[in-house]
Amino acid sequence: MILDCAIIGGGPAGLTAGLYATRGGLENVTMFEKGMPGGQITQSSEIENYPGVTGEISGMDLMMPWPEQCQKFGLKHEMVEVKRVSKDGNTFKIHKEDGSVTEAYSVIVCTGSSPRRAGFAGEDELFGKGVSTCATCDGFFYKGKEVAVIGGGDTALEEALYLAKICSKVYLIHRRDTFRSAPNTVKRVEKAQNIELVLNSVPEEVYGDNMGVVGIRVKNADGEIRDIKAPGVFVFVGNDVNNQTLIQEDGSFLCDVNKQGEVIVDISMRTSLSGLFAAGDMRIAAPKQVVSAAGDGAVAALGAISYVDELLNH
Ligand code: FAD
Ligand code: NAP
């Protein structure tokens, strides 16, 4: 059987694409998601800017009902990692990690982005042993202890606030003296009693012993080194686009991407290749928000419905 539409990735973009594609009349739609559906927002301790959702809610709680809603309209979920998407004539091939291949007339790629490493000494060696990119997952290990947070964007500041509720003290280490984060979040951080701002400073080295991280040395703009003793170091320095499934055997991309590897789409989420759509954090100029990723998914699905109708019925 050839699928009407294959959706790669099950975050807000992929799940919304699944909802609109199935509810909009496509018969055979499968979402390929390597883990539990929900996407990267499930790592967030709180989300306060999803319209209509008020009160304190975690990313996990927000996403919980989304898969069930899609499945009600017939979306199938295959829990598998997609290695590559290719096109042969009018048919796409979805190459999966177990070596099997699924065919589809249209594809919506929604593989999102992944946390970046900052690149300081010891970061890779101590990753998972005190260095983390997920406060919701690992914050509890540092209950009543001091931790360091690296970064100055929305993620770093929001997660610093979350950690400040669990930990005795949070050192927020940022390489400049102004933040990229929303002004309201900056105000909350500045007001927090147990967050110390360590500005104009970059991590030099995280060091540890056989139990894990012991501390982190940071260097300020004057070249002075400060040794911060903290068993937990949380790195929130942005994300890389997950575009690996679009890379072909000869190293070229299946469709056009920009210098950062973001997929180039038009306002209908169409890529440069007919029948291939991209949605969410992985596309150019993405606002990197749950609401916009969901909106992209809906737009892409409507495009896929028209494309498949044109291909099969005209
Ligand atoms: P993602 O959520 O990244 O989902 C992509 C999915 O694809 C993942 O589930 C992944 O497992 C899957 N996948 C990837 N590659 C493959 C493959 N090869 N095969 C199969 N599956 C694959 N946004 C807000 O609006 N408000 C917030 O408060 C907010 N807070 C945030 C806090 C944190 C800590 C983080 C990290 C992000 C936050 N964001 C927030 C941003 C928001 O999470 C993203 O913009 C949104 O999740 C993007 O959705 P997406 O569907 O494009 O991608
Ligand atoms: P981001 O906005 O790209 O910020 C990354 C931060 O890390 C920047 O402050 C950057 O410093 C710093 N940085 C980058 N590389 C570094 C390095 N090697 N060493 C030290 N510091 C480094 O990333 P993000 O905070 O993860 O946010 C990603 C996107 O998701 C954004 O669009 C954001 O708005 C969105 N998001 C939104 C919400 C929300 O709406 N509530 C929450 C989370 C994320 P400089 O500032 O000096 O460049």
XYZ file of C-alpha atoms and ligand atoms in Angstrom:
415
model
C 0.000 0.000 0.000
C 1.171 3.511 -0.804
C 0.322 6.070 1.906
C -1.495 9.252 0.890
C 0.723 11.136 3.297
C 3.707 10.296 5.500
C 4.434 12.663 8.369
C 7.952 12.523 9.796
C 8.117 13.703 13.411
C 5.398 13.861 16.046
C 5.845 17.230 17.761
C 3.249 20.038 17.596
C 3.782 20.429 13.814
C 3.560 16.708 12.995
C 0.562 16.044 15.238
C -1.374 19.005 13.839
C -0.492 17.940 10.288
C -1.844 14.499 11.198
C -5.059 15.965 12.564
C -5.729 18.114 9.498
C -4.653 15.492 6.942
C -6.921 12.767 8.352
C -9.851 15.027 9.196
C -9.457 16.656 5.765
C -10.105 13.383 3.998
C -6.768 11.659 3.324
C -7.289 7.934 3.871
C -3.910 6.494 4.701
C -1.805 8.777 6.826
C 1.017 7.559 9.078
C 3.111 9.642 11.435
C 6.638 8.281 11.952
C 7.901 9.395 15.359
C 10.981 7.838 16.919
C 9.828 8.375 20.499
C 6.663 9.308 22.326
C 4.680 11.936 20.391
C 4.762 15.490 21.794
C 8.105 16.896 20.672
C 10.592 19.077 22.499
C 7.992 21.096 24.419
C 7.436 18.025 26.606
C 10.823 18.904 28.172
C 9.556 22.292 29.272
C 8.461 22.765 32.838
C 5.928 25.456 31.958
C 4.250 27.019 28.972
C 2.259 30.204 29.362
C 1.849 31.390 25.759
C -0.313 28.732 24.130
C -3.593 30.538 23.396
C -6.549 29.517 25.501
C -4.489 27.536 27.985
C -4.271 29.480 31.229
C -2.702 28.661 34.565
C 0.520 26.791 35.203
C 0.836 23.910 32.778
C 3.861 21.836 31.807
C 4.756 21.027 28.209
C 3.985 17.369 28.890
C 0.486 18.182 30.145
C -0.157 20.464 27.157
C 0.748 17.760 24.637
C -0.885 14.798 26.391
C -4.270 14.924 24.558
C -2.905 15.707 21.062
C -2.130 12.139 19.855
C -5.513 10.806 20.983
C -7.318 13.580 19.113
C -5.490 12.681 15.873
C -5.930 8.943 16.269
C -9.705 9.480 16.549
C -9.662 10.661 12.924
C -7.519 7.756 11.734
C -3.900 8.897 12.090
C -1.564 5.943 12.527
C 1.641 6.228 14.544
C 4.680 4.111 13.784
C 7.314 4.412 16.498
C 10.446 4.292 14.398
C 13.336 6.529 13.405
C 13.291 7.584 9.767
C 16.776 7.525 8.287
C 16.079 9.062 4.895
C 13.313 10.287 2.604
C 13.858 9.927 -1.160
C 11.663 10.350 -4.242
C 11.291 7.995 -7.185
C 8.907 9.288 -9.892
C 5.713 10.332 -8.135
C 6.379 8.255 -5.061
C 8.356 9.057 -1.950
C 10.242 6.359 -0.102
C 10.553 6.490 3.682
C 13.690 4.548 4.663
C 13.403 3.391 8.274
C 16.016 2.405 10.853
C 15.061 -1.308 10.640
C 15.864 -1.268 6.908
C 12.229 -1.389 5.756
C 10.764 1.169 3.339
C 7.274 2.717 3.252
C 5.981 4.481 0.146
C 3.880 7.667 0.129
C 2.458 10.120 -2.405
C 3.189 13.125 -0.167
C 5.480 13.792 2.790
C 5.386 16.411 5.534
C 8.724 16.660 7.360
C 8.408 17.996 10.911
C 11.555 16.754 12.624
C 12.087 19.958 14.627
C 15.362 20.821 16.278
C 17.689 19.484 19.002
C 19.593 21.166 21.852
C 23.057 22.410 20.892
C 26.210 21.891 22.953
C 28.103 25.048 23.952
C 31.529 23.564 23.218
C 33.470 24.107 26.488
C 35.985 21.638 27.897
C 34.474 18.688 29.759
C 30.929 19.285 28.426
C 30.776 16.124 26.297
C 32.661 13.930 28.773
C 30.359 14.907 31.671
C 27.141 14.953 29.634
C 24.602 12.852 31.531
C 26.857 12.926 34.626
C 25.900 16.413 35.779
C 25.765 18.251 32.468
C 22.209 18.316 31.094
C 19.986 20.030 28.526
C 16.712 19.243 30.307
C 15.741 20.859 33.608
C 12.395 19.048 33.805
C 14.180 15.719 33.402
C 17.183 16.293 35.667
C 16.417 19.288 37.921
C 15.118 17.133 40.742
C 18.548 15.483 41.165
C 19.798 18.846 42.453
C 17.064 19.526 44.992
C 18.483 21.875 47.648
C 21.825 22.135 45.778
C 23.456 24.823 43.640
C 23.356 24.613 39.835
C 24.671 26.592 36.876
C 22.641 27.490 33.782
C 24.380 28.533 30.544
C 22.633 30.772 27.983
C 20.658 33.982 27.674
C 17.616 33.058 25.559
C 14.038 32.174 26.515
C 14.930 28.574 27.290
C 17.835 29.423 29.636
C 15.852 32.023 31.575
C 12.654 30.001 31.864
C 14.538 26.915 32.944
C 16.604 28.974 35.420
C 13.308 30.074 36.990
C 12.125 26.473 37.147
C 15.394 25.313 38.726
C 15.284 28.182 41.240
C 12.159 26.596 42.740
C 13.974 23.298 43.368
C 17.604 24.278 43.911
C 19.166 26.402 46.656
C 20.845 28.692 44.109
C 21.091 29.126 40.341
C 24.078 30.818 38.669
C 22.869 32.106 35.305
C 25.981 32.380 33.137
C 25.593 34.440 29.961
C 28.218 35.692 27.531
C 26.668 39.187 27.176
C 24.955 41.619 29.563
C 21.604 41.655 27.767
C 19.256 38.765 27.185
C 17.400 37.501 24.132
C 14.483 36.401 26.275
C 11.014 37.989 26.527
C 11.099 41.134 28.761
C 8.587 39.627 31.197
C 10.823 36.586 31.711
C 13.890 38.795 32.231
C 11.986 40.719 34.943
C 11.048 37.496 36.728
C 14.670 36.322 36.660
C 15.950 39.649 37.980
C 13.441 39.485 40.834
C 14.272 35.905 41.832
C 16.089 35.870 45.192
C 18.249 32.831 44.475
C 19.346 33.491 40.873
C 22.751 35.134 40.551
C 23.501 36.656 37.154
C 27.038 35.913 35.994
C 27.198 38.153 32.926
C 29.806 38.779 30.221
C 31.151 35.361 31.108
C 31.760 32.159 29.189
C 32.322 28.668 30.540
C 35.949 27.566 30.281
C 35.681 24.082 31.698
C 33.321 21.864 33.620
C 35.177 19.462 35.866
C 34.266 16.532 38.029
C 35.257 13.364 39.820
C 34.012 9.796 39.556
C 30.656 10.873 41.059
C 30.009 13.465 38.323
C 30.275 17.243 37.989
C 31.943 19.168 40.822
C 32.005 22.667 39.351
C 32.481 24.958 36.411
C 35.163 27.558 35.710
C 33.986 30.665 33.871
C 35.990 33.507 32.354
C 34.682 37.081 32.286
C 35.379 39.840 29.748
C 38.429 40.983 31.782
C 39.908 37.500 31.567
C 39.257 36.726 35.245
C 38.451 33.114 36.072
C 35.753 32.291 38.607
C 35.316 28.805 40.006
C 31.661 28.006 40.694
C 31.074 24.862 42.711
C 27.853 23.311 41.415
C 27.074 19.627 40.809
C 24.563 20.413 38.039
C 25.272 22.355 34.831
C 22.361 23.018 32.461
C 23.204 24.102 28.916
C 20.560 26.037 26.953
C 22.389 27.638 24.034
C 19.937 27.116 21.181
C 19.041 24.323 18.837
C 20.197 22.696 15.597
C 17.710 21.845 12.852
C 17.034 18.124 12.442
C 17.324 17.870 8.657
C 19.159 14.529 8.496
C 16.252 12.664 6.861
C 16.534 14.946 3.830
C 20.196 14.133 3.139
C 20.556 11.788 0.160
C 23.141 9.064 -0.373
C 25.323 11.430 -2.430
C 25.249 14.056 0.361
C 22.856 16.437 -1.411
C 19.568 17.604 0.132
C 16.237 16.335 -1.220
C 15.013 19.939 -1.374
C 16.481 23.424 -1.003
C 17.813 24.431 2.442
C 19.537 27.628 3.588
C 23.043 27.995 5.070
C 21.803 27.027 8.534
C 20.224 23.877 7.101
C 16.674 25.210 7.556
C 14.258 24.011 4.901
C 13.163 26.685 2.446
C 9.361 26.762 2.130
C 6.754 29.097 0.677
C 3.808 30.365 2.692
C 1.968 27.092 1.981
C 4.887 25.128 3.533
C 5.763 23.711 0.096
C 9.441 22.900 -0.375
C 11.271 23.107 -3.710
C 10.238 19.469 -4.412
C 6.629 18.705 -5.454
C 4.719 16.780 -2.809
C 7.272 17.487 -0.078
C 6.253 19.894 2.694
C 8.140 21.054 5.805
C 6.614 22.495 8.973
C 7.591 23.780 12.409
C 11.019 24.601 13.854
C 12.905 23.121 10.884
C 11.648 25.586 8.272
C 13.145 28.976 7.417
C 12.235 31.924 9.623
C 10.377 29.701 12.088
C 9.273 31.651 15.188
C 10.045 28.417 17.114
C 6.826 28.391 19.039
C 4.310 25.637 19.682
C 1.482 27.704 18.244
C 3.345 28.503 15.020
C 4.568 24.911 14.606
C 0.969 23.739 14.965
C -0.175 26.366 12.457
C 2.505 25.253 9.996
C 1.374 21.652 10.369
C -2.208 22.597 9.490
C -1.098 24.623 6.448
C 1.187 21.820 5.225
C -1.577 19.222 5.594
C -4.013 21.339 3.561
C -1.319 21.586 0.887
C -0.750 17.829 0.949
C -4.493 17.170 0.579
C -4.660 19.344 -2.585
C -1.443 17.831 -3.951
C -2.612 14.220 -3.528
C -6.045 15.040 -4.966
C -4.422 16.631 -8.034
C -1.975 13.719 -8.426
C -4.505 10.888 -8.140
C -7.716 12.375 -9.540
C -6.741 14.714 -12.374
P 9.705 19.298 17.749
O 8.885 19.671 18.905
O 11.181 19.386 17.846
O 9.289 17.810 17.325
C 10.015 17.073 16.379
C 9.740 15.601 16.595
O 10.339 14.858 15.523
C 10.340 15.057 17.885
O 9.319 14.415 18.631
C 11.404 14.059 17.419
O 11.501 12.916 18.258
C 10.897 13.670 16.040
N 11.963 13.255 15.124
C 13.105 13.949 14.827
N 13.822 13.282 13.910
C 13.136 12.143 13.629
C 13.371 11.038 12.762
N 14.462 10.978 11.995
N 12.463 10.022 12.709
C 11.336 10.073 13.495
N 11.077 11.090 14.343
C 11.944 12.099 14.398
N 7.526 27.227 22.565
C 6.470 27.953 22.972
O 5.597 28.302 22.172
N 6.320 28.290 24.286
C 7.174 27.885 25.235
O 7.011 28.208 26.423
C 8.284 27.084 24.833
N 9.145 26.625 25.754
C 10.157 25.808 25.385
C 10.994 25.262 26.369
C 12.005 24.399 26.033
C 12.872 23.801 27.102
C 12.221 24.072 24.651
C 13.322 23.114 24.289
C 11.408 24.618 23.669
C 10.365 25.498 24.001
N 9.509 26.051 23.057
C 8.437 26.783 23.451
C 9.699 25.807 21.624
C 8.773 24.660 21.121
O 8.957 23.504 21.904
C 9.087 24.335 19.665
O 8.974 25.504 18.884
C 8.119 23.275 19.099
O 8.131 22.104 19.874
C 8.501 22.907 17.660
O 7.631 21.906 17.223
P 8.028 20.938 16.004
O 6.878 20.024 15.845
O 8.471 21.758 14.861
O 9.334 20.152 16.449
P 18.353 31.129 21.518
O 17.245 32.103 21.536
O 19.101 30.878 20.253
O 19.385 31.579 22.646
C 20.594 30.898 22.814
C 21.386 31.602 23.900
O 22.592 30.886 24.141
C 21.774 33.032 23.522
O 21.630 33.873 24.634
C 23.238 32.885 23.103
O 23.988 34.030 23.407
C 23.718 31.749 23.973
N 24.773 30.959 23.326
C 24.765 30.435 22.073
N 25.876 29.712 21.858
C 26.605 29.781 23.002
C 27.847 29.235 23.394
N 28.558 28.437 22.583
N 28.303 29.508 24.641
C 27.595 30.282 25.479
N 26.389 30.831 25.173
C 25.907 30.584 23.945
O 17.876 29.657 22.014
P 16.666 29.230 22.991
O 16.656 30.040 24.205
O 16.770 27.738 23.132
O 15.372 29.549 22.143
C 15.201 28.933 20.842
C 13.899 29.431 20.242
O 12.780 28.884 20.980
C 13.793 30.957 20.307
O 13.181 31.394 19.129
C 12.914 31.183 21.514
O 12.204 32.402 21.461
C 11.983 29.941 21.463
N 11.490 29.669 22.818
C 10.406 30.358 23.207
C 9.938 30.238 24.490
C 8.735 31.038 24.859
O 8.103 31.609 23.979
N 8.342 31.116 26.119
C 10.604 29.413 25.396
C 11.743 28.733 24.986
C 12.198 28.891 23.677
P 23.765 35.408 22.601
O 22.495 35.989 23.160
O 24.976 36.188 22.948
O 23.687 35.033 21.161
